[in-house]
């Protein structure tokens, strides 16, 4: 998309939203993508065509990016040494950090366990700030890390050269080193899906869910329909409305909402990381 197209896009989308209340647009905070939502793929195809034909906005359109996360599966210890000498006052910061899996859903926590003044008190906060910033970008594919317990337990300083920035960098380096040793894993959003389908199509729908790495956890009958409850990775659900309609002659419907994050199977994780890194 050219700079001119980027400038025209917001006003063009605003016009489309004003005309059609079923058309919605939002900016995804994780990916930075502009995400369009509507009544179906045909509806969105028409909006895209109007953007190009009426508003002369040439934009790249594709599936939304999945908001993956990263975490660790084991305990890891890392060390960060930031040392620069430039002729005058130099920079020196040295930190040792331990990372371990936190309780799921507890988020990232940071603790100071240093003793005997190995790191002066004024440098503890900058060091932990560096640890916090480092977890904003994981080592696998650059996604934010979650549910990591980070403990600063050792380090050293220089009477003259140590500074806030040196310890901030040292803390960041130490966490990156520790995370690499702590079995980093990729997490993906799992969606809770409920599908109402005529009984004769139940087998086809369940088979399709299995092909999407879905797990059926509930089935119940309701007046000629089967209601199927399942958990399915979000990455497998793009285009599902069209596929479900085709498989059931338009007689099925579904709802979907976020349930939790779960570890991606190793083989699938390797494929995702390779794709995101451009291998």
Short mmCIF file of C-alpha atoms in Angstrom, two decimals:
data_model
loop_
_atom_site.label_atom_id
_atom_site.label_comp_id
_atom_site.label_asym_id
_atom_site.label_seq_id
_atom_site.Cartn_x
_atom_site.Cartn_y
_atom_site.Cartn_z
CA UNK A 1 0.00 0.00 0.00
CA UNK A 2 1.39 3.39 -0.99
CA UNK A 3 1.51 6.37 1.37
CA UNK A 4 -1.32 8.01 -0.60
CA UNK A 5 -3.49 4.89 -0.13
CA UNK A 6 -2.70 4.85 3.61
CA UNK A 7 -3.90 8.45 3.88
CA UNK A 8 -7.14 7.76 1.96
CA UNK A 9 -8.03 4.49 3.73
CA UNK A 10 -9.45 5.89 7.04
CA UNK A 11 -11.90 8.27 5.32
CA UNK A 12 -12.96 5.58 2.83
CA UNK A 13 -13.64 3.08 5.63
CA UNK A 14 -15.52 5.73 7.62
CA UNK A 15 -17.79 6.31 4.62
CA UNK A 16 -18.49 2.57 4.25
CA UNK A 17 -19.27 2.26 7.99
CA UNK A 18 -21.64 5.24 7.81
CA UNK A 19 -23.56 3.60 4.97
CA UNK A 20 -23.68 0.10 6.45
CA UNK A 21 -24.00 -0.50 10.24
CA UNK A 22 -23.28 -4.23 9.78
CA UNK A 23 -19.78 -3.40 8.51
CA UNK A 24 -17.24 -2.91 11.30
CA UNK A 25 -13.57 -1.98 11.36
CA UNK A 26 -11.01 -2.12 14.15
CA UNK A 27 -7.24 -2.01 14.48
CA UNK A 28 -5.80 -5.11 16.12
CA UNK A 29 -3.46 -3.98 18.93
CA UNK A 30 -1.25 -7.07 18.63
CA UNK A 31 -0.67 -7.20 14.87
CA UNK A 32 -1.37 -3.58 13.89
CA UNK A 33 -3.66 -4.84 11.12
CA UNK A 34 -6.86 -3.08 10.15
CA UNK A 35 -9.49 -5.82 10.56
CA UNK A 36 -12.80 -5.64 8.68
CA UNK A 37 -15.84 -7.61 9.87
CA UNK A 38 -19.21 -8.08 8.22
CA UNK A 39 -22.01 -10.49 7.39
CA UNK A 40 -19.84 -12.94 5.47
CA UNK A 41 -17.07 -13.31 2.92
CA UNK A 42 -19.22 -12.06 0.03
CA UNK A 43 -20.11 -8.96 2.05
CA UNK A 44 -16.43 -8.24 2.68
CA UNK A 45 -15.49 -8.92 -0.95
CA UNK A 46 -17.97 -6.24 -2.02
CA UNK A 47 -16.48 -3.76 0.47
CA UNK A 48 -12.98 -4.49 -0.81
CA UNK A 49 -14.14 -4.00 -4.39
CA UNK A 50 -15.70 -0.65 -3.49
CA UNK A 51 -12.51 0.48 -1.78
CA UNK A 52 -10.58 -0.17 -4.98
CA UNK A 53 -13.19 0.95 -7.52
CA UNK A 54 -14.91 3.93 -5.88
CA UNK A 55 -12.30 5.23 -3.48
CA UNK A 56 -9.21 4.30 -5.52
CA UNK A 57 -7.55 2.68 -2.50
CA UNK A 58 -5.29 -0.23 -3.42
CA UNK A 59 -4.87 -2.31 -0.26
CA UNK A 60 -3.45 -5.70 0.57
CA UNK A 61 -6.18 -7.98 1.87
CA UNK A 62 -5.69 -11.31 3.61
CA UNK A 63 -6.55 -13.34 6.67
CA UNK A 64 -6.12 -11.63 10.05
CA UNK A 65 -2.91 -12.52 11.83
CA UNK A 66 -3.29 -14.77 14.86
CA UNK A 67 -2.20 -13.17 18.15
CA UNK A 68 0.18 -15.89 19.31
CA UNK A 69 1.98 -15.72 22.65
CA UNK A 70 5.13 -17.36 23.99
CA UNK A 71 6.02 -18.83 27.36
CA UNK A 72 8.53 -21.26 28.87
CA UNK A 73 8.23 -24.89 29.86
CA UNK A 74 11.16 -25.23 32.28
CA UNK A 75 13.50 -23.31 34.58
CA UNK A 76 16.34 -21.44 32.97
CA UNK A 77 19.24 -19.34 34.24
CA UNK A 78 20.84 -16.58 32.19
CA UNK A 79 23.54 -13.96 32.49
CA UNK A 80 23.82 -10.50 30.98
CA UNK A 81 27.03 -8.45 30.94
CA UNK A 82 26.98 -5.01 29.36
CA UNK A 83 30.47 -3.52 29.32
CA UNK A 84 31.61 -0.58 27.21
CA UNK A 85 34.80 1.45 27.47
CA UNK A 86 35.06 4.54 25.29
CA UNK A 87 38.05 6.38 26.75
CA UNK A 88 36.07 8.38 29.30
CA UNK A 89 33.42 7.11 31.67
CA UNK A 90 32.35 3.68 30.47
CA UNK A 91 29.27 1.52 30.98
CA UNK A 92 29.09 -1.56 33.19
CA UNK A 93 26.13 -3.66 34.21
CA UNK A 94 26.08 -7.34 35.13
CA UNK A 95 23.01 -9.40 36.08
CA UNK A 96 22.12 -13.04 36.59
CA UNK A 97 18.47 -14.01 36.28
CA UNK A 98 16.39 -17.13 36.80
CA UNK A 99 13.14 -17.64 34.88
CA UNK A 100 10.53 -20.31 35.60
CA UNK A 101 6.95 -21.03 34.52
CA UNK A 102 4.39 -19.01 36.42
CA UNK A 103 0.86 -20.10 37.30
CA UNK A 104 -1.24 -20.03 34.09
CA UNK A 105 -3.04 -16.72 33.90
CA UNK A 106 -0.86 -15.08 36.57
CA UNK A 107 1.07 -13.02 34.01
CA UNK A 108 4.72 -12.07 34.33
CA UNK A 109 6.16 -11.37 37.77
CA UNK A 110 9.54 -9.92 38.73
CA UNK A 111 11.42 -10.36 41.99
CA UNK A 112 14.68 -9.16 43.50
CA UNK A 113 16.53 -11.87 45.42
CA UNK A 114 19.99 -10.30 45.47
CA UNK A 115 21.94 -10.19 48.73
CA UNK A 116 25.01 -8.50 50.18
CA UNK A 117 24.72 -5.52 47.84
CA UNK A 118 26.00 -7.33 44.75
CA UNK A 119 23.85 -4.83 42.84
CA UNK A 120 23.29 -1.43 44.49
CA UNK A 121 19.69 -0.62 45.33
CA UNK A 122 19.48 2.24 42.82
CA UNK A 123 20.18 -0.19 39.97
CA UNK A 124 17.67 -2.89 40.94
CA UNK A 125 14.65 -1.17 39.39
CA UNK A 126 16.38 -0.38 36.06
CA UNK A 127 17.57 -3.98 35.91
CA UNK A 128 14.07 -5.37 36.52
CA UNK A 129 12.69 -2.88 33.99
CA UNK A 130 15.09 -4.35 31.45
CA UNK A 131 13.83 -7.83 32.34
CA UNK A 132 10.23 -6.68 31.83
CA UNK A 133 10.98 -5.08 28.47
CA UNK A 134 12.78 -8.20 27.28
CA UNK A 135 9.68 -10.34 27.83
CA UNK A 136 7.69 -8.11 25.47
CA UNK A 137 9.39 -9.90 22.57
CA UNK A 138 9.91 -13.67 22.75
CA UNK A 139 12.82 -15.63 21.33
CA UNK A 140 10.81 -17.92 19.02
CA UNK A 141 8.93 -15.51 16.78
CA UNK A 142 8.90 -12.19 18.63
CA UNK A 143 5.49 -12.55 20.30
CA UNK A 144 4.95 -11.27 23.87
CA UNK A 145 5.83 -13.74 26.60
CA UNK A 146 3.29 -14.57 29.30
CA UNK A 147 3.21 -16.38 32.65
CA UNK A 148 6.93 -16.11 33.36
CA UNK A 149 8.37 -15.68 36.85
CA UNK A 150 11.63 -13.76 36.68
CA UNK A 151 14.05 -13.54 39.62
CA UNK A 152 17.16 -11.37 39.76
CA UNK A 153 19.52 -13.19 42.11
CA UNK A 154 23.10 -12.10 41.36
CA UNK A 155 25.30 -9.66 39.49
CA UNK A 156 28.09 -7.17 39.93
CA UNK A 157 28.80 -3.48 39.45
CA UNK A 158 31.59 -0.98 38.87
CA UNK A 159 32.06 1.97 41.24
CA UNK A 160 32.45 4.45 38.38
CA UNK A 161 31.03 2.94 35.18
CA UNK A 162 27.75 1.41 36.38
CA UNK A 163 24.57 3.27 35.39
CA UNK A 164 20.82 2.83 35.05
CA UNK A 165 21.03 2.18 31.32
CA UNK A 166 23.84 -0.36 31.71
CA UNK A 167 21.80 -2.41 34.18
CA UNK A 168 18.65 -2.07 32.07
CA UNK A 169 20.53 -3.59 29.13
CA UNK A 170 22.15 -6.24 31.32
CA UNK A 171 18.75 -7.30 32.71
CA UNK A 172 17.33 -7.58 29.20
CA UNK A 173 20.30 -9.65 28.01
CA UNK A 174 20.08 -11.94 31.04
CA UNK A 175 16.38 -12.69 30.49
CA UNK A 176 16.90 -13.47 26.80
CA UNK A 177 19.72 -15.83 27.74
CA UNK A 178 17.62 -17.51 30.44
CA UNK A 179 14.54 -17.91 28.24
CA UNK A 180 16.56 -19.71 25.55
CA UNK A 181 17.59 -22.25 28.20
CA UNK A 182 14.05 -22.66 29.57
CA UNK A 183 12.35 -24.56 26.71
CA UNK A 184 10.43 -21.69 25.08
CA UNK A 185 7.06 -22.72 23.63
CA UNK A 186 4.49 -21.09 21.36
CA UNK A 187 0.93 -20.53 22.58
CA UNK A 188 -2.13 -20.07 20.37
CA UNK A 189 -5.65 -18.78 21.10
CA UNK A 190 -8.22 -21.56 21.49
CA UNK A 191 -11.82 -20.69 20.67
CA UNK A 192 -14.97 -22.14 22.23
CA UNK A 193 -17.20 -23.05 19.29
CA UNK A 194 -20.87 -24.09 19.38
CA UNK A 195 -22.42 -25.42 16.18
CA UNK A 196 -26.12 -26.11 15.58
CA UNK A 197 -26.46 -28.58 12.74
CA UNK A 198 -29.15 -30.93 11.35
CA UNK A 199 -28.54 -34.49 12.51
CA UNK A 200 -27.73 -35.82 9.03
CA UNK A 201 -24.70 -33.55 8.77
CA UNK A 202 -23.30 -34.26 12.23
CA UNK A 203 -20.65 -36.71 11.04
CA UNK A 204 -19.36 -34.35 8.36
CA UNK A 205 -19.14 -31.45 10.78
CA UNK A 206 -17.28 -33.47 13.42
CA UNK A 207 -14.87 -34.80 10.80
CA UNK A 208 -14.17 -31.27 9.60
CA UNK A 209 -13.52 -30.10 13.17
CA UNK A 210 -11.00 -32.91 13.64
CA UNK A 211 -9.21 -31.77 10.51
CA UNK A 212 -8.94 -28.31 12.08
CA UNK A 213 -7.26 -29.72 15.21
CA UNK A 214 -10.53 -29.27 17.08
CA UNK A 215 -11.67 -31.28 20.11
CA UNK A 216 -15.39 -31.99 20.51
CA UNK A 217 -16.35 -31.87 24.19
CA UNK A 218 -20.14 -31.74 24.12
CA UNK A 219 -23.12 -32.91 22.05
CA UNK A 220 -26.83 -32.53 22.74
CA UNK A 221 -30.05 -32.88 20.77
CA UNK A 222 -32.41 -29.93 20.33
CA UNK A 223 -35.57 -30.32 18.23
CA UNK A 224 -34.11 -32.03 15.17
CA UNK A 225 -30.72 -30.40 15.57
CA UNK A 226 -27.48 -31.50 17.12
CA UNK A 227 -25.59 -28.89 19.11
CA UNK A 228 -21.87 -29.59 19.02
CA UNK A 229 -19.51 -27.92 21.49
CA UNK A 230 -15.81 -27.92 20.65
CA UNK A 231 -12.52 -26.17 21.27
CA UNK A 232 -10.68 -25.21 18.08
CA UNK A 233 -7.49 -23.19 17.43
CA UNK A 234 -8.31 -19.76 16.03
CA UNK A 235 -5.79 -20.26 13.22
CA UNK A 236 -8.00 -23.07 11.85
CA UNK A 237 -11.25 -21.10 11.95
CA UNK A 238 -10.70 -18.52 9.22
CA UNK A 239 -13.21 -19.14 6.43
CA UNK A 240 -15.18 -21.58 8.56
CA UNK A 241 -18.53 -19.87 7.97
CA UNK A 242 -18.30 -20.51 4.22
CA UNK A 243 -17.07 -24.08 4.66
CA UNK A 244 -19.83 -24.90 7.15
CA UNK A 245 -22.48 -23.44 4.88
CA UNK A 246 -21.19 -25.49 1.93
CA UNK A 247 -21.03 -28.72 3.94
CA UNK A 248 -24.57 -28.41 5.32
CA UNK A 249 -26.41 -26.72 2.43
CA UNK A 250 -26.63 -23.56 4.50
CA UNK A 251 -28.58 -25.22 7.31
CA UNK A 252 -26.00 -24.95 10.13
CA UNK A 253 -24.89 -22.01 12.23
CA UNK A 254 -22.18 -21.46 14.79
CA UNK A 255 -20.93 -19.09 17.47
CA UNK A 256 -17.33 -18.61 18.55
CA UNK A 257 -15.57 -16.87 21.42
CA UNK A 258 -12.12 -16.85 22.96
CA UNK A 259 -11.54 -19.54 25.59
CA UNK A 260 -7.85 -19.68 26.53
CA UNK A 261 -4.29 -19.92 25.26
CA UNK A 262 -2.77 -23.37 24.81
CA UNK A 263 0.57 -24.77 23.72
CA UNK A 264 0.92 -25.38 19.99
CA UNK A 265 1.93 -28.99 19.11
CA UNK A 266 5.69 -29.13 18.38
CA UNK A 267 5.42 -29.96 14.67
CA UNK A 268 2.83 -27.25 14.06
CA UNK A 269 4.86 -24.80 16.15
CA UNK A 270 7.94 -25.38 13.99
CA UNK A 271 5.91 -24.72 10.85
CA UNK A 272 4.41 -21.50 12.28
CA UNK A 273 7.76 -20.17 13.49
CA UNK A 274 9.43 -20.98 10.16
CA UNK A 275 6.64 -19.21 8.26
CA UNK A 276 6.70 -16.13 10.47
CA UNK A 277 10.47 -15.87 10.23
CA UNK A 278 10.31 -16.27 6.46
CA UNK A 279 12.29 -19.50 6.27
#
